Coordinates of C-alpha atoms and ligand atoms in Angstrom, one line a residue:
X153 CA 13.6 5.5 20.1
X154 CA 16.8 4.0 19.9
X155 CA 17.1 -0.2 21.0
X156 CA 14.0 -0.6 20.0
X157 CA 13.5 -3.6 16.8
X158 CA 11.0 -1.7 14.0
X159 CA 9.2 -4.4 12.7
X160 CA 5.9 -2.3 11.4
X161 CA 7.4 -0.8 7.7
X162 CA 4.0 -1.5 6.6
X163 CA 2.6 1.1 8.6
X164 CA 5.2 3.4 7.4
X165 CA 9.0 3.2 7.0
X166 CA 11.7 6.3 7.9
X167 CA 13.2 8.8 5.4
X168 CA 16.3 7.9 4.0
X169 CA 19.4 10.4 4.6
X170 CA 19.5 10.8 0.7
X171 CA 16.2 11.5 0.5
X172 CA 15.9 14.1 3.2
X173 CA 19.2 15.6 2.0
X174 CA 17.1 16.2 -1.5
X175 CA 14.5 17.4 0.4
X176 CA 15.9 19.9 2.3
X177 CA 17.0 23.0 -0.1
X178 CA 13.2 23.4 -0.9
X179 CA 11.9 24.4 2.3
X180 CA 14.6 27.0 2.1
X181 CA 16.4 28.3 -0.4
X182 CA 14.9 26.9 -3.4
X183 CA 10.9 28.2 -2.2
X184 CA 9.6 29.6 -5.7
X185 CA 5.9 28.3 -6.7
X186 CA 6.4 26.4 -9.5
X187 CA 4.0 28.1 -11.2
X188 CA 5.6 31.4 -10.9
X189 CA 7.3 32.1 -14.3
X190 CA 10.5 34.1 -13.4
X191 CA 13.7 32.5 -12.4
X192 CA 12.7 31.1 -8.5
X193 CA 9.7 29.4 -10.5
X194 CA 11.3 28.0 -13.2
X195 CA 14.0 26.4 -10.7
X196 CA 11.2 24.5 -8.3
X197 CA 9.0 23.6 -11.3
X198 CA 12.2 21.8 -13.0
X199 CA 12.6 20.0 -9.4
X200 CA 8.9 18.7 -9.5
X201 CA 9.6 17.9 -12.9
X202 CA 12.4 15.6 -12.4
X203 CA 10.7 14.0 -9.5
X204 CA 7.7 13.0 -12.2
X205 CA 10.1 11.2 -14.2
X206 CA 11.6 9.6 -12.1
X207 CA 8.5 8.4 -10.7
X208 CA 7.3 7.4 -14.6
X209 CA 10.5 5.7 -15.0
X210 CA 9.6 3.3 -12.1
X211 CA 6.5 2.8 -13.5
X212 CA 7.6 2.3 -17.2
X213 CA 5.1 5.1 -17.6
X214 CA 5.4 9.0 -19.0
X215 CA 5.6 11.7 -16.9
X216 CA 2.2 13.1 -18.2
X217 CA 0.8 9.8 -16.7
X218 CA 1.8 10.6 -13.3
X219 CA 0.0 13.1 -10.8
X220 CA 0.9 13.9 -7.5
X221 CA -1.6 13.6 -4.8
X222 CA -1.3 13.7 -0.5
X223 CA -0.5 10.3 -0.7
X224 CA -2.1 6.8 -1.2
X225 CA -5.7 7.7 0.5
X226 CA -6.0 10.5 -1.9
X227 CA -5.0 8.5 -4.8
X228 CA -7.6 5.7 -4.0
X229 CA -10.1 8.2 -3.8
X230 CA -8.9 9.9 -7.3
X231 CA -8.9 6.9 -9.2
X232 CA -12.5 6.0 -7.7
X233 CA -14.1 9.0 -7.1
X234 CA -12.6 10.2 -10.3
X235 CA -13.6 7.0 -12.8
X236 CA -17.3 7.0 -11.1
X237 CA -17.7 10.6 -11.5
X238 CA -16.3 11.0 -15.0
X239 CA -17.8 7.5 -16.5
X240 CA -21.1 7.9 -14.6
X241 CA -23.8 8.2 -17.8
X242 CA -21.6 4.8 -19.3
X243 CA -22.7 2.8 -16.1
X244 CA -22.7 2.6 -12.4
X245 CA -21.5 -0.5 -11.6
X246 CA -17.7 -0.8 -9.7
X247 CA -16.2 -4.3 -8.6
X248 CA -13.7 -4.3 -6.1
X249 CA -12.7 -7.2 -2.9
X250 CA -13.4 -7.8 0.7
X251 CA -9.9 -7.3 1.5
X252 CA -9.0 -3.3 -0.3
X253 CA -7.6 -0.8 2.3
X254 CA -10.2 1.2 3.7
X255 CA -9.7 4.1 1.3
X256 CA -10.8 1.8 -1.1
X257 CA -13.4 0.1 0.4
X258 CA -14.7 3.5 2.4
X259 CA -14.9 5.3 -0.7
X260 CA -17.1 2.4 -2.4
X261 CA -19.7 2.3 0.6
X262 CA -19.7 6.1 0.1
X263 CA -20.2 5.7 -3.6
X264 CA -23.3 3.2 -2.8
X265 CA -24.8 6.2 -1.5
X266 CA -24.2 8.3 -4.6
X267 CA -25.8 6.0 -6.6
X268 CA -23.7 3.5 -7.5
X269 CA -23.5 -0.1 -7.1
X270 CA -20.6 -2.5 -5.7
X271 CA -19.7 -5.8 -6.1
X272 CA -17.3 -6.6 -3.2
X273 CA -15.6 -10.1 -4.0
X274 CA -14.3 -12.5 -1.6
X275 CA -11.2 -14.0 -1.7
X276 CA -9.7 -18.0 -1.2
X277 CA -8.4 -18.9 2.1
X278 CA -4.7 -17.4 1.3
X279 CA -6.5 -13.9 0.1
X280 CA -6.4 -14.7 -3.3
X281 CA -9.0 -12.8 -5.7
X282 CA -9.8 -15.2 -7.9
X283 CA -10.0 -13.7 -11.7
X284 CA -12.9 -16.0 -12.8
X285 CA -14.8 -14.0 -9.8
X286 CA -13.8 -10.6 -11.3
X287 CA -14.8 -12.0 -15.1
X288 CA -18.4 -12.8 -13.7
X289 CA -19.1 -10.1 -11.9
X290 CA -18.4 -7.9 -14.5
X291 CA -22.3 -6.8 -16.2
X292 CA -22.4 -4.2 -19.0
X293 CA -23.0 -1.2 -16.5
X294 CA -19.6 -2.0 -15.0
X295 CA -17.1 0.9 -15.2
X296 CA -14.1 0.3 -13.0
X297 CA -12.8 -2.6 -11.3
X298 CA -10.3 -1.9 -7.9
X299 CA -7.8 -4.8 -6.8
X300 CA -4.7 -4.4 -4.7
X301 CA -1.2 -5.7 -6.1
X302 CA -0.5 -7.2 -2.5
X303 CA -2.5 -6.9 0.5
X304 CA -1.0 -4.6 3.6
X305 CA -2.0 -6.9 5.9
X306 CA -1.5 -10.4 5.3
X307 CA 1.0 -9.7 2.5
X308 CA -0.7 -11.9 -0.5
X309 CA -0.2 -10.7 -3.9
X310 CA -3.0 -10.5 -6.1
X311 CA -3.3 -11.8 -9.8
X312 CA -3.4 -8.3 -11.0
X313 CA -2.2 -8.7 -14.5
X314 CA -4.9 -11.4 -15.0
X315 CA -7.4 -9.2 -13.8
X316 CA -6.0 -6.0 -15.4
X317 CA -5.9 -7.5 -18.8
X318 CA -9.4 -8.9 -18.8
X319 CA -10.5 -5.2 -18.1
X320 CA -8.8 -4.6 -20.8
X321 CA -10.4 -6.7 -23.0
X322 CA -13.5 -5.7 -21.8
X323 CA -13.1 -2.0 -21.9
X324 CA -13.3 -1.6 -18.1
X325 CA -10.6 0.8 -15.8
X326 CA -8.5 -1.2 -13.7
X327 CA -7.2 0.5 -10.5
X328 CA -4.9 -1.4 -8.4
X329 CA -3.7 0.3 -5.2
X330 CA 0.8 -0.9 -5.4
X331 CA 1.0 1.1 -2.0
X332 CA 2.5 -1.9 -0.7
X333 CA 4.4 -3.4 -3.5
X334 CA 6.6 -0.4 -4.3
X335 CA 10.1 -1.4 -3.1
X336 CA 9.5 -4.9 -2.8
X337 CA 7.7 -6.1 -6.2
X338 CA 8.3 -5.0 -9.6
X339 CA 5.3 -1.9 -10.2
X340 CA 5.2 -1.6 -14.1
X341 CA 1.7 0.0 -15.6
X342 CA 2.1 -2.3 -18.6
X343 CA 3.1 -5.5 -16.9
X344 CA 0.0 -5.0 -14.4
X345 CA -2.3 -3.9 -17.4
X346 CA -3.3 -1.0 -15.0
X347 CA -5.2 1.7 -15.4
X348 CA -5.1 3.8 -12.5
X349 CA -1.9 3.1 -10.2
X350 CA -2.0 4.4 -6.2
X351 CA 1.1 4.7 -4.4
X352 CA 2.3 6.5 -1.4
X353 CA 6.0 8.0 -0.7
X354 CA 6.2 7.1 2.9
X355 CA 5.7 3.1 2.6
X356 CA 9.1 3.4 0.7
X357 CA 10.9 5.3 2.7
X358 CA 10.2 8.7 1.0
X359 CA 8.4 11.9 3.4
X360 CA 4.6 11.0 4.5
X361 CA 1.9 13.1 3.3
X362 CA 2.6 12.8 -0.4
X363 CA 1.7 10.0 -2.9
X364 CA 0.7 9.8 -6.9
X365 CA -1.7 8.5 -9.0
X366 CA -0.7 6.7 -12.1
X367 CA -3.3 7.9 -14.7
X368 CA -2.6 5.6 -18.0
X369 CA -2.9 8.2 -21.1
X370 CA -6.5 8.6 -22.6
X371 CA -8.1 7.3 -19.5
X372 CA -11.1 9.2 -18.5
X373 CA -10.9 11.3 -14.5
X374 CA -12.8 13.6 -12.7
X375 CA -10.6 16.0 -10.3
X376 CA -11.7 15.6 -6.4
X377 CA -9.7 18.8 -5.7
X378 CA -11.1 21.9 -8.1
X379 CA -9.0 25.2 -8.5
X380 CA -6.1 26.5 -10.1
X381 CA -4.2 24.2 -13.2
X382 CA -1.5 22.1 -11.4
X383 CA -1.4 18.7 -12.2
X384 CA -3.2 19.2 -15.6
X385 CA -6.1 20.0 -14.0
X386 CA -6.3 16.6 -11.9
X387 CA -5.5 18.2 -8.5
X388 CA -5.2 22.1 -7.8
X389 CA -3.2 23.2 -5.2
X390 CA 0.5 24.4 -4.9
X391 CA 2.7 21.4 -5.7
X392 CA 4.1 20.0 -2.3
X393 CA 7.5 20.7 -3.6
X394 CA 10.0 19.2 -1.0
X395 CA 7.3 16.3 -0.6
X396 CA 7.3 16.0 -4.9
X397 CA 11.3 15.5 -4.2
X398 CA 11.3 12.9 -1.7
X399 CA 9.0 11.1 -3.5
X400 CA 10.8 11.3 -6.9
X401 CA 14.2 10.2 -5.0
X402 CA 12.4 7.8 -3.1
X403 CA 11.2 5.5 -5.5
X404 CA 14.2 5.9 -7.6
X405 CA 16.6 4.4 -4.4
X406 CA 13.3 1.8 -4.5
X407 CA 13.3 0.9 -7.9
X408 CA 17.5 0.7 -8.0
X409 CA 17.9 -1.3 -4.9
X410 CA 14.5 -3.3 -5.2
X411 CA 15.9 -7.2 -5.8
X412 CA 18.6 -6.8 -3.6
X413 CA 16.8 -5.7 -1.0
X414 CA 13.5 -7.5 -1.1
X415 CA 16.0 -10.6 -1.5
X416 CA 17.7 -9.7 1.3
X417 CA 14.5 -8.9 3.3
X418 CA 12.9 -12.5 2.5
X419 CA 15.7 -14.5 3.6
X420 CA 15.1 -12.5 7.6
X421 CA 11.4 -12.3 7.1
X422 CA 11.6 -16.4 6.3
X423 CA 13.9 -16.4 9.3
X424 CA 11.5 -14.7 11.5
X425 CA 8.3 -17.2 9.9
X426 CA 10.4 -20.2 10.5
X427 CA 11.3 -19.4 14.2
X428 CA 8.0 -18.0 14.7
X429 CA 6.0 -21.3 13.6
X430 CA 8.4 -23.2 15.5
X431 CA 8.6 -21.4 18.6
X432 CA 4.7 -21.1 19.3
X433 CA 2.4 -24.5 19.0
X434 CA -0.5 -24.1 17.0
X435 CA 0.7 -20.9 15.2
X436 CA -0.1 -20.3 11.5
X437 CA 1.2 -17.7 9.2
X438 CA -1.7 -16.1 7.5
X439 CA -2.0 -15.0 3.5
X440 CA -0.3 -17.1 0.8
X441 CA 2.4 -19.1 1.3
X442 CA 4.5 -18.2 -1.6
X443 CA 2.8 -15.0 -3.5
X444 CA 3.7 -13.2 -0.8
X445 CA 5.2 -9.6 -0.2
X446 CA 8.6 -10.6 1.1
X447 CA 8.7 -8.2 4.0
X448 CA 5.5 -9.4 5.1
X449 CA 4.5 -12.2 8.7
X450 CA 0.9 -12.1 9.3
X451 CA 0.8 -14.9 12.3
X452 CA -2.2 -16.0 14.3
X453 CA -1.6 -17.5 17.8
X454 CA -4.5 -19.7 19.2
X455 CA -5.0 -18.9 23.1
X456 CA -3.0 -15.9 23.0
X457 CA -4.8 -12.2 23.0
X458 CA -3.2 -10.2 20.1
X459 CA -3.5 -7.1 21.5
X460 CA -1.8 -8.2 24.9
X461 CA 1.1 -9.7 22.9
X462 CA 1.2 -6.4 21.2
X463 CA 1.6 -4.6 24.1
X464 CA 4.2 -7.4 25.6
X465 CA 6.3 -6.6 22.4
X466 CA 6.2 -3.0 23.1
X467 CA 7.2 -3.0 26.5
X468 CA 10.4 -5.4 25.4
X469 CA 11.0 -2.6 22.6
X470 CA 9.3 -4.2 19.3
X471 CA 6.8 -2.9 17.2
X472 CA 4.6 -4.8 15.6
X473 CA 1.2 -4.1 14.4
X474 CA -2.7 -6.0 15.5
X475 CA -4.6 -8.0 13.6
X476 CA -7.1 -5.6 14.7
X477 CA -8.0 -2.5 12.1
X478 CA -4.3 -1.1 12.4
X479 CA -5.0 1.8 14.2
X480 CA -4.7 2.7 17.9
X481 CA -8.4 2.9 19.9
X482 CA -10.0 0.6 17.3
X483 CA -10.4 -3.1 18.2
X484 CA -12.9 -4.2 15.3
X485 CA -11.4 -6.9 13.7
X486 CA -9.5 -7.0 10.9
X487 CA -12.0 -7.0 7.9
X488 CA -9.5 -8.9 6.1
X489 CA -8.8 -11.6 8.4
X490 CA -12.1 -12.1 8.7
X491 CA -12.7 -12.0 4.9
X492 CA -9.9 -14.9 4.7
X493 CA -11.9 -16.9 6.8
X494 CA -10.1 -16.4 10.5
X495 CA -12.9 -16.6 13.6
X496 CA -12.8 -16.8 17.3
X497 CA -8.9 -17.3 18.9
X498 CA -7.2 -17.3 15.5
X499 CA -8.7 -14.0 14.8
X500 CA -8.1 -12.5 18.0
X501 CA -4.3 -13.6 18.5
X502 CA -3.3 -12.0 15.1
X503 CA -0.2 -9.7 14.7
X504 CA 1.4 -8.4 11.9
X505 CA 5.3 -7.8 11.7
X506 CA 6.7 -6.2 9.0
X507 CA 10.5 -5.8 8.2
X508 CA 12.3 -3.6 6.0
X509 CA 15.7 -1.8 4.6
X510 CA 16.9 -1.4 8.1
X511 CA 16.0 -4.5 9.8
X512 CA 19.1 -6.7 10.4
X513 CA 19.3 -10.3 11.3
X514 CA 20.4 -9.9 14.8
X515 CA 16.8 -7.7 15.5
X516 CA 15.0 -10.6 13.4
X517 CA 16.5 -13.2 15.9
X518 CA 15.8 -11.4 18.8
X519 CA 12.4 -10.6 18.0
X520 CA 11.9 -14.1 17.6
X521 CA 13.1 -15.1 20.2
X522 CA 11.5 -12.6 22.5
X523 CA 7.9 -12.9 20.8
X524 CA 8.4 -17.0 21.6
X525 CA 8.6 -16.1 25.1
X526 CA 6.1 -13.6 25.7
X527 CA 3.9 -16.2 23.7
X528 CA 4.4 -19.1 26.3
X529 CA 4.1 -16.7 29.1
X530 CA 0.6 -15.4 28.3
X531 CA -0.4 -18.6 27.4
X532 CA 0.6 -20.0 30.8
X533 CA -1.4 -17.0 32.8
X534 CA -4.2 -18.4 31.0
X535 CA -3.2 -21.7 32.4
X536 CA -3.2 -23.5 28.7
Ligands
PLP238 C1 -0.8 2.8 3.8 C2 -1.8 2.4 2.7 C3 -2.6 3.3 2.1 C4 -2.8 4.7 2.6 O1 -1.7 5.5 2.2 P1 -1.5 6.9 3.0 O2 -0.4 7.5 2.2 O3 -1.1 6.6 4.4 O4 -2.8 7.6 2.8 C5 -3.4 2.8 1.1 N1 -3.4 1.5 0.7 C6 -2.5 0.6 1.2 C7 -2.5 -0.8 0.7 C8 -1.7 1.0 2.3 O5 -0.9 0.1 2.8

């Protein structure tokens, strides 16, 4: 797909050279199962090793504290699944928002018909949980409280140390999925007052198909996957080793390179927002103005189909994602628009663009200017 402007990283984002170049020996030469105890063992045991450090030093956490999972959908479900199962005879009672990823909020309405019960909060008009909402809520049957650290689709960044220290006050688990903020916002288990901590290698540029939970020490987890002793029990399975790798590389590069880049990547992304608004009458940039993801432009374009400009974009050679559910063949809309209070044309003329490490400000220019186009074009076929 070369000439074409990538402007979706937060559907996913490519490997990076070094990454892939740490990956490679163990789908070859380096093949042992870590569990093994002679010398081919040892060797790819010490790799998954490193990679959990690394992945704890990001955090500010231990290594015991991290455990790898199939990526951010599995480490939703482990720190939800996990806390209701395990905390289950202490209440039944989870709190979580309108606006979660859908491995969150699935995993709730699945949980409802377990048993338990779910508060699901709404947010203010920029997607903004407020903490006072969270604080009463909370009854003495409640056991685990889920909030992002910054929404994938509008880009707001939730209060999640506010919330994560009253849990902690309160003796309640805090999960907050960081799938998005890895790379772009600082991810520390203490600074968040987190719990449970869900991210996924391939929103920062590590291999897809391989994530971790952050389990804070002492906090109480049933396993989803039962079998042999990997992971301390948490998830059985033979460790994903080249995946373990990426990941441990991945977040390092993340981690090292984060302020530079995400400075970088807000000065195009304001570029993009300010050319954007300009360009297109009656467009709005959806999410919080300031506490914001800086990779992220959620617009909404009154009069304009979404999905048609989606598919404008494509033809010109950008990608950009719907305001619709994110996925291809699904034209709900999006459950977190709607939960921000978007109806009628401003929900259905919603795209998300997303840039990241590769973007460059010729693309972001381009894209602007194209998208400005297409914009007036559809908009005069509707005769507006
Ligand atoms: C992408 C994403 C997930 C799912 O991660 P996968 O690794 O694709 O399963 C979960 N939460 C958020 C906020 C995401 O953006």
């Amino acid at each position: 797909m070369t000439d074409r402007i990538y402007m979706d990283y937060a559907a996913t984002a490519p490997v990076l050279p070094e990454v892939l170049d740490a990956m490679l020996p163990f789908f070859t030469g380096k093949y042992g199962n870590p569990s093994a105890v002679y010398g081919e063992g040892r060797e790819t045991r010490k790799a998954v090793e490193r990679a959990r450090r690394q992945a704890a030093e990001a955090l500010g956490a231990e290594s015991s504290e991290v455990c790898f999972t199939s990526g951010g959908s599995e480490s939703d479900n482990l720190a939800i699944q996990g806390t209701a199962f395990a905390l289950r005879e202490k209440g039944r009672h989870i709190i979580t928002s309108r606006i979660e990823h859908p491995a969150v909020l699935n995993t709730c309405r699945w949980l409802e018909k377990q048993g338990f019960s779910v508060t699901y909060l709404g947010t203010d008009a920029f997607g903004t949980v407020d903490p006072e909402a969270v604080a009463e809520a909370i009854r003495p049957e409640t056991i685990l409280v889920s909030i992002m650290t910054a929404n994938n689709e509008i880009g707001t960044v939730e209060p999640t140390a506010e919330i994560g220290s009253l849990c902690r006050e309160k003796g309640i688990v805090f999960h907050t999925d960081a799938v998005q903020a890895v790379g772009m916002l600082p991810v520390r288990a203490d600074a968040l007052h987190a719990d449970l901590i869900s991210l996924s290698a391939h929103k920062f540029h590590g291999p897809k198909g391989i994530g971790a939970l952050y389990i804070r020490k002492g906090t109480r987890l049933d396993a989803l996957v039962h079998g042999g002793s990997q992971e301390r029990g948490m998830r059985a399975g033979t460790e994903n080793v080249p995946g373990i790798v990426g990941l441990g590389k991945a977040i390092e590069i993340a981690e090292a390179e984060r302020e530079e880049n995400a400075e970088r990547i807000r000065g195009l992304r304001d570029l993009l927002a300010g050319k954007v608004l300009a360009g297109v009458p009656g467009a709005r940039l959806n999410g919080h103005p300031v506490k914001r993801l800086p990779n992220n432009c959620s617009f909404s374009f009154p009069g304009i189909d979404g999905e048609a400009l989606l598919l404008r974009l494509d033809l010109a050679g950008i990608a950009v994602s719907g305001g619709s559910a994110c996925t291809a063949g699904n034209t709900e809309p999006s459950h977190v628009l709607q939960a921000i209070g978007l109806d009628g044309e401003m929900l259905k003329g919603s795209i998300r663009m997303t840039l990241g490490r590769e973007t460059t400000r010729e693309e972001t220019e381009k894209a602007a200017q194209v998208l400005c186009g297409i914009a007036a074009d559809l908009r005069a076929m509707r005769g507006l």
